[in-house]
Short mmCIF file of C-alpha atoms in Angstrom, two decimals:
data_model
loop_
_atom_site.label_atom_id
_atom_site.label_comp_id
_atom_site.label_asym_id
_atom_site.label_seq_id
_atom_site.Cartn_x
_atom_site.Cartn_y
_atom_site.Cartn_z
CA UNK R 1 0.00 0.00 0.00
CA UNK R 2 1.28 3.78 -1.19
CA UNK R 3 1.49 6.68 1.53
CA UNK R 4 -0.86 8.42 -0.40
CA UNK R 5 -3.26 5.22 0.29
CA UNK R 6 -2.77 5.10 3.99
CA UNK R 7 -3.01 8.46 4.38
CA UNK R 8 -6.79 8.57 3.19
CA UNK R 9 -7.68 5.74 4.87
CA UNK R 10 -6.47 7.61 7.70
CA UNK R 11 -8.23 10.61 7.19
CA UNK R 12 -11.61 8.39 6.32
CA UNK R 13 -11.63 6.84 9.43
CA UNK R 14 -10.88 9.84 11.74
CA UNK R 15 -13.75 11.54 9.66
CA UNK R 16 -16.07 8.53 10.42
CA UNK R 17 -15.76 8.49 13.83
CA UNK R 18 -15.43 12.59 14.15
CA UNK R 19 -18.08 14.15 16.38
CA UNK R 20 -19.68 16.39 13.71
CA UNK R 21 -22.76 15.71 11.90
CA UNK R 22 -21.93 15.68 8.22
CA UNK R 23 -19.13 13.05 7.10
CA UNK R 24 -17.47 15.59 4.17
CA UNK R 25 -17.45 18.60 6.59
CA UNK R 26 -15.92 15.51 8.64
CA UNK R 27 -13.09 14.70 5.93
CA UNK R 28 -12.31 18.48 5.51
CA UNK R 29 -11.97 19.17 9.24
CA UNK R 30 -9.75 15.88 9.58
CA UNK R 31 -7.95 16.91 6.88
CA UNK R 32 -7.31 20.80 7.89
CA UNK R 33 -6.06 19.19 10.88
CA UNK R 34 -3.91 16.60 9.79
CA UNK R 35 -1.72 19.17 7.87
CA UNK R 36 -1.84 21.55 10.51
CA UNK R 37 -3.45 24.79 8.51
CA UNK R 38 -3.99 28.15 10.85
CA UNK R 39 -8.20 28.36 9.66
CA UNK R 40 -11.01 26.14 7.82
CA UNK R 41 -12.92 28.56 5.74
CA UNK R 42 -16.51 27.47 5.03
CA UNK R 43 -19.67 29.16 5.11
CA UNK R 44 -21.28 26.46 7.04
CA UNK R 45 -19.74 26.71 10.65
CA UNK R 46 -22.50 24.89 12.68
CA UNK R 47 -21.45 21.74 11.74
CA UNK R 48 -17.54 22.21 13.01
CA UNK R 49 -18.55 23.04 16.78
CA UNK R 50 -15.94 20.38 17.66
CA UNK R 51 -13.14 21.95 15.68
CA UNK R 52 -10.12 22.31 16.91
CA UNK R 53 -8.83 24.55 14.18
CA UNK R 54 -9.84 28.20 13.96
CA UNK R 55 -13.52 28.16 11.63
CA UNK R 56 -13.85 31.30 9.19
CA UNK R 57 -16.85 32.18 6.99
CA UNK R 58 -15.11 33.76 4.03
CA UNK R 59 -16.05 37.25 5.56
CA UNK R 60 -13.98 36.77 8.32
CA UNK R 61 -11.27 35.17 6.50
CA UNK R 62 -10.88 38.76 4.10
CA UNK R 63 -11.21 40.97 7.06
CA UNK R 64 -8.31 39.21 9.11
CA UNK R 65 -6.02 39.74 5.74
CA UNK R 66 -7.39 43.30 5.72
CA UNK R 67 -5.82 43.56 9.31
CA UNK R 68 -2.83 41.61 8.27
CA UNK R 69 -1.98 44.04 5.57
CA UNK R 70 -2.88 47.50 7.30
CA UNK R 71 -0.52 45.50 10.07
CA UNK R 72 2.23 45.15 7.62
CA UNK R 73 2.01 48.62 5.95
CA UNK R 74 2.64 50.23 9.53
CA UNK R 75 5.17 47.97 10.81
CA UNK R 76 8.72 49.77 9.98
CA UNK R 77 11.03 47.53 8.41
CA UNK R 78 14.04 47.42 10.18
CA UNK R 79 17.08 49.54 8.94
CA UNK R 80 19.97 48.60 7.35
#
């Protein structure tokens, strides 16, 4: 059996036995976690109550790189 293979069993069982209520918000959640990602943007967050990522709705995935930029643009760079 390939990696590849035994990673998605992997992620297939986690996501069957996962406490939310739909099995491909399941897989995604597994999934975001597995690879260790900073958010899970989706604009159905009821059904990742047990998340232990940070959930986004695309809204609130824009306006934190709004703040991230205006962060970046007043941040000096430091001097030579």
């Amino acid at each position: 059996m390939r990696l590849g293979e035994v990673i998605c069993q992997t992620v297939l069982g986690q996501a069957i036995i996962a406490a939310g209520p739909d099995f491909a918000d399941n897989i995604q959640l597994v999934s975001a976690e597995s690879i260790a990602v900073n958010h899970l943007i989706t604009r159905n967050k009821k059904d990742f109550d047990a998340a232990k990522i940070s959930v986004l709705n695309p809204e609130e995935w824009l306006a934190l790189q709004e703040v991230a930029t205006l962060e970046a643009k007043l941040t000096p760079s430091p001097g030579p």
